C-alpha positions as MATLAB code, in Angstrom:
seq = 'MSSAAALQVDYAPASDMRSRPPAWWQDVLAVVRFDGSGDAPWLDGLPLTEVNVPVLAADGGAAEVWRLAGPMQSGQHGRVRYRHNGRLLFASLTICEAEFARGDDDAAAGDAAGALRRATEAGYREMFTALETLAFPYPLRIWNFLSDINAISGDGERYWHFNGARQDVFIGLNRSIAGNVPAASAVGIAPASPLTVYCIAGTRTPIAIENPRQCSAWAYPAQYGPRSPTFARACIEDDAARTLFISGTASIVGHASAHAGDECAQTREILRNIRALVGSANERVGGVRYALGRLHYKVYVRRPEHQPSIDRELRRELGDALRVLYLRADICRHDLLLEIEAVGTPEPV';
ca = [
      -9.690   30.131   -0.689;
      -6.041   31.517   -1.765;
      -3.399   28.440   -3.085;
      -1.651   28.548    0.641;
      -4.788   27.364    1.721;
      -5.051   24.317   -0.630;
      -4.043   21.002    0.373;
      -0.558   20.452   -2.613;
       1.212   17.960   -3.124;
       4.672   17.168   -4.635;
       7.338   14.297   -5.373;
      11.104   15.141   -4.604;
      14.044   12.739   -4.182;
      13.914   11.586    0.119;
      17.673   13.348   -0.069;
      16.058   17.003   -0.395;
      14.167   16.297    3.080;
      17.482   16.363    4.487;
      18.686   19.522    3.352;
      14.656   21.418    4.753;
      15.115   23.864    7.139;
      12.783   23.403   10.440;
      10.089   26.393    8.795;
       9.592   24.427    6.101;
       8.474   21.366    7.399;
       5.362   23.278    9.900;
       2.671   23.297    7.051;
       3.998   19.639    6.500;
       0.452   17.661    6.595;
       1.969   13.731    5.743;
       5.531   12.646    4.642;
       4.366    8.713    2.434;
       8.871    7.226    0.989;
       8.512    5.056   -1.308;
      12.089    2.582   -1.647;
      13.126    4.155    1.515;
      15.795    3.265    3.979;
      17.027    4.296    7.251;
      16.230    6.464    9.609;
      14.085    9.564    9.073;
      14.937   12.458   12.194;
      14.314   14.960    9.856;
      11.188   14.456   10.384;
      11.318   15.664   14.055;
       8.093   13.786   14.952;
       5.798   13.924   12.188;
       4.330   11.300   10.977;
       5.994    9.260    8.056;
       4.163    6.662    5.547;
       6.451    3.691    4.101;
       5.261    2.004    1.326;
       8.027   -0.892    0.284;
       7.518   -0.240   -3.489;
      10.429    0.599   -5.835;
      10.802    3.896   -7.155;
      11.532    4.434  -10.970;
      14.158    6.895  -12.886;
      14.418    8.238  -10.014;
      17.898    7.649   -7.146;
      17.808    6.883   -3.123;
      14.495    6.974   -3.083;
      11.300    9.207   -3.709;
       9.223   11.215   -1.059;
       5.356   12.538   -1.680;
       5.001   15.416    0.119;
       1.340   16.747    1.351;
       1.523   20.764    2.301;
      -1.623   22.560    3.403;
      -1.612   25.363    5.985;
      -1.239   25.355    9.136;
      -1.155   25.429   12.882;
      -0.957   20.776   12.670;
      -1.656   18.545   15.143;
      -0.415   15.087   14.902;
      -0.159   11.490   17.446;
      -1.669    7.828   16.986;
      -4.503    6.295   18.206;
      -4.308    2.567   18.064;
      -2.225    1.290   14.972;
      -3.451    5.016   12.717;
      -1.193    7.900   13.417;
      -1.931   11.343   11.587;
      -1.404   14.837   11.553;
      -4.255   17.392   10.827;
      -4.994   21.517   10.609;
      -8.997   20.787   11.085;
      -9.996   21.041    7.373;
      -7.639   17.478    6.735;
      -5.971   15.300    8.574;
      -3.658   12.187    6.922;
      -3.699    8.999    8.403;
      -1.724    5.919    7.806;
      -1.397    2.305    8.682;
       1.077   -0.705    7.787;
      -0.165   -4.815    9.722;
       1.148   -7.821    8.410;
      -0.912  -10.500    7.112;
       1.401  -13.000    9.795;
      -0.524  -12.097   12.548;
      -4.223  -12.623   11.380;
      -2.840  -15.863   10.000;
      -4.614  -19.051   13.048;
      -1.841  -21.580   13.738;
      -1.695  -24.268   11.166;
      -4.736  -23.915    9.366;
      -3.327  -21.523    6.806;
       0.259  -22.230    6.113;
      -0.753  -26.689    5.733;
      -2.517  -25.119    2.876;
      -0.377  -22.829    1.652;
      -3.569  -20.060    1.565;
      -3.123  -17.291    2.724;
      -6.081  -15.646    2.088;
      -7.753  -15.752    5.090;
      -4.897  -14.370    6.951;
      -5.348  -11.414    4.229;
      -9.253  -11.075    5.127;
      -8.511  -10.971    8.847;
      -5.158   -7.612    7.959;
      -7.988   -5.979    5.819;
     -10.964   -6.393    8.209;
      -9.362   -4.988   11.322;
      -6.575   -2.897    9.375;
      -9.941   -0.367    7.831;
     -12.209   -0.972   10.833;
      -9.413    1.000   12.907;
      -8.452    3.223   10.232;
     -12.427    4.250   10.354;
     -12.435    3.894   14.407;
     -10.151    6.093   14.122;
     -11.151    8.737   11.933;
     -14.568    9.010   13.708;
     -12.978    8.990   16.965;
     -11.195   12.422   15.647;
     -14.160   13.829   13.497;
     -13.112   13.371   10.288;
     -15.108   10.001    8.918;
     -15.517   11.501    5.976;
     -12.247    9.498    3.519;
     -11.181   11.184    0.133;
      -8.937    9.068   -1.083;
      -7.672    6.194    0.277;
      -3.796    4.215   -1.241;
      -4.236    0.588   -0.418;
      -0.422   -1.433   -1.170;
      -0.694   -5.418   -1.032;
       1.686   -8.096   -1.608;
       1.258  -10.814   -4.611;
      -2.407   -8.840   -5.771;
      -2.723  -10.591   -8.509;
      -1.949  -14.359   -6.655;
      -4.208  -17.191   -6.244;
      -5.049  -17.936   -2.554;
      -7.881  -20.424   -1.939;
     -10.463  -19.971   -4.271;
      -9.370  -16.561   -6.049;
      -6.987  -14.118   -6.757;
      -5.709  -12.171   -3.072;
      -6.930   -9.064   -4.745;
     -10.556  -10.331   -4.700;
     -10.352  -11.329   -0.991;
      -9.256   -7.636   -0.579;
     -12.140   -6.505   -1.914;
     -14.843   -8.610   -0.275;
     -13.042   -8.280    3.127;
     -13.232   -3.870    2.627;
     -16.303   -4.077    1.652;
     -17.060   -5.934    4.606;
     -16.110   -3.124    6.588;
     -18.391   -0.661    4.854;
     -21.020   -2.258    5.578;
     -20.568   -3.225    8.766;
     -20.221    0.385    9.553;
     -23.432    1.264    7.617;
     -20.985    3.396    5.575;
     -22.108    3.035    1.317;
     -20.625    0.484   -0.995;
     -21.534    2.529   -4.260;
     -22.428    6.549   -5.130;
     -20.710    8.761   -2.829;
     -17.852    5.721   -1.812;
     -13.785    7.568   -1.545;
     -11.553    7.863   -4.442;
      -8.650    5.103   -3.970;
      -6.022    2.955   -5.333;
      -4.885   -0.706   -5.232;
      -1.811   -2.440   -6.077;
       0.741   -4.808   -5.676;
       4.154   -4.745   -4.050;
       7.326   -7.049   -3.075;
       5.832  -10.303   -1.838;
       5.653  -10.810    2.575;
       5.567   -7.241    3.348;
       2.550   -5.456    4.877;
      -0.827   -4.267    4.091;
       0.000   -1.055    3.858;
      -3.232    1.274    3.887;
      -3.102    5.607    3.954;
      -5.940    8.631    3.329;
      -6.822   11.940    3.399;
     -10.570   12.315    4.907;
     -12.469   15.338    6.167;
     -14.796   16.633    8.060;
     -18.031   16.790    4.672;
     -18.755   14.554    2.576;
     -16.693   14.401   -0.513;
     -18.135   14.552   -3.947;
     -18.090   11.510   -6.625;
     -17.054   11.754   -9.765;
     -17.526    8.624  -12.018;
     -16.078    8.304  -15.740;
     -18.753    7.810  -18.912;
     -16.046    5.792  -20.551;
     -16.279    3.287  -17.391;
     -18.527    1.061  -15.711;
     -18.328    2.260  -12.181;
     -16.039    0.209  -10.077;
     -18.607   -1.210   -7.950;
     -20.830   -2.465  -10.491;
     -18.599   -5.106  -12.155;
     -20.018   -8.354  -13.572;
     -18.535  -10.863  -11.600;
     -16.637  -12.353  -13.949;
     -13.370   -9.592  -12.537;
     -14.179  -10.967   -8.717;
     -16.983  -11.973   -6.754;
     -16.881   -8.698   -4.819;
     -16.876   -5.549   -6.579;
     -14.445   -3.244   -5.393;
     -15.186   -0.049   -3.461;
     -14.271    3.790   -4.978;
     -15.852    6.313   -7.641;
     -13.621    6.877   -9.811;
     -12.830   10.081   -8.355;
     -13.693   12.724   -5.403;
     -13.901   16.792   -5.042;
     -13.475   17.482   -1.563;
     -16.715   19.715   -1.139;
     -14.871   22.706    0.399;
     -13.572   26.026   -1.408;
     -10.314   24.393   -2.369;
     -11.701   21.890   -4.483;
      -8.805   19.470   -4.603;
      -9.312   16.767   -7.424;
      -8.328   13.353   -6.580;
      -8.447   10.690   -9.653;
      -8.521    7.649   -8.744;
      -5.956    4.906   -9.376;
      -6.925    5.139  -13.831;
      -6.461    1.978  -15.901;
      -6.785    1.208  -19.244;
     -10.257    0.049  -19.438;
     -13.639    1.598  -21.510;
     -16.311    0.107  -20.159;
     -15.831   -3.093  -18.157;
     -13.144   -5.010  -20.358;
      -9.078   -4.190  -20.446;
      -8.627   -2.789  -23.379;
      -5.235   -3.003  -25.957;
      -3.694   -5.866  -23.851;
       0.453   -6.536  -24.108;
       0.460   -2.320  -25.975;
       2.121   -0.504  -23.020;
       1.893    2.817  -24.953;
      -1.812    1.977  -26.040;
      -2.732    1.727  -22.444;
      -1.169    5.390  -21.579;
      -3.108    6.786  -24.598;
      -6.534    5.111  -23.213;
      -5.411    6.169  -19.642;
      -5.152    9.989  -21.179;
      -8.886    8.934  -22.568;
     -10.157    8.145  -19.490;
      -7.925   10.850  -17.284;
      -9.529   13.338  -19.957;
     -13.566   12.366  -19.289;
     -12.637   12.602  -15.346;
     -11.709   16.332  -15.344;
     -14.583   17.208  -17.908;
     -16.945   15.020  -15.287;
     -15.257   18.060  -12.875;
     -16.291   20.629  -14.218;
     -19.602   20.072  -15.366;
     -19.777   19.247  -11.611;
     -18.354   22.408   -9.993;
     -19.436   24.489  -12.871;
     -17.388   25.447  -15.857;
     -13.735   24.870  -16.885;
     -11.100   24.857  -13.544;
      -9.589   21.745  -13.559;
      -7.414   20.745  -16.532;
      -4.582   18.143  -17.522;
      -1.409   20.132  -17.163;
      -2.422   21.468  -13.610;
      -2.535   17.716  -12.371;
       0.389   15.883  -10.821;
       0.753   12.250  -11.383;
       1.648    9.315  -10.056;
       2.745    5.558  -12.379;
       1.912    2.577  -10.902;
       4.316    0.522  -14.222;
       4.141   -3.702  -13.423;
       7.502   -3.890  -15.882;
      10.433   -0.746  -15.016;
      10.931   -1.502  -19.367;
       8.365   -0.153  -19.803;
       8.970    3.362  -17.679;
      10.553    5.331  -20.409;
       8.210    4.651  -23.495;
       5.015    5.176  -21.598;
       6.670    8.838  -20.395;
       6.639    9.931  -23.885;
       4.009    9.451  -24.294;
       2.590   11.240  -21.775;
       5.010   14.443  -22.093;
       3.942   13.623  -26.203;
       0.616   14.521  -24.672;
       1.497   17.133  -20.955;
       4.155   18.681  -21.895;
       7.872   18.410  -20.047;
       6.861   20.379  -17.225;
       4.904   17.007  -16.080;
       5.163   16.520  -12.906;
       5.020   13.312  -12.490;
       6.540   10.257  -10.083;
       7.242    6.301  -11.317;
       6.970    3.470   -9.396;
       6.659   -0.890  -10.258;
       3.560   -1.761   -8.777;
       1.818   -4.602   -9.915;
      -2.227   -3.918  -11.209;
      -5.045   -5.851   -9.984;
      -5.674   -7.207  -13.565;
      -2.663   -9.426  -14.397;
      -2.794   -7.679  -18.622;
      -3.254   -3.905  -17.544;
       0.249   -2.738  -17.369;
       0.580    0.138  -15.683;
      -2.249    2.485  -13.523;
      -2.143    5.850  -12.935;
      -3.732    8.584  -10.563;
      -3.887   12.226   -9.603;
      -4.291   15.274   -7.599;
      -5.114   18.862   -8.052;
      -6.537   21.665   -7.414;
      -8.859   24.721   -9.811;
      -7.240   27.534  -11.417;
      -8.772   29.797   -9.376;
     -12.043   31.363   -9.825;
];
């Protein structure tokens, strides 16, 4: 498959989008804007997903731009906005937890756990209904952004409540919660921000990849929450393009967090995990098709002051041609300082 037909992603300053000519937008599948502000008339009808998360080491916000050979079709199904080219679909929704608070009960207890669970269930049900209706039933990669991910609410962390609600929807819709599940990430954003979920989905079941250095997320012991997260460590698009999606990857070995308090050591451990995933992906497709240096990286950083040292570690390993976007976000465990995700296409045969 030619590079023109393969899914491609780029990270660019949001201001650069304004100067693009109309022809440039024809093969744009999706635009996700981080830390943006104001209207975006330059999109001219193309769905825009906005995530309330600060961009680090960049001025004026940044855009994540997904490109794929067209022609494209855009639309909206309930709250879900989408765009597709017949092979792959991008879909997103934003949903406010306040809409799901039940009178004074949640507020009086200072407990938004129920609202978060109901919002998550509603959002995921709407997303999956849209995917099924549009005939793209297989999500390859899902991104989740929720506020106060580490905060205690009710009888546990908000991330635990999110995991429980997400898993309930998978089970209720007869979707697998282990094995062949989508790649995913879930990070924390500013308080009172809406829950934002976006995904890339296809018409064929993805190829799930696990990391031999890590316990599968769906098999985590109960110390990390009463319900395990529902995601694969990576997924490969089961198509000639063979796009590789690496989930949000942290400094975890087995199921335990490693190198507490040391962002440089955590970065190096994450790279070992990503290297192992790339190796597993190469084994699955046969031959050395994927390489760390060909991937595009997105790094979620808990403490902005750590970004320069994280960047040095990455460039030491991957070189100055590193393609990376840094975002300020909270990670699913208190002792994790960063999380890295990646996407890339294989070397041509």
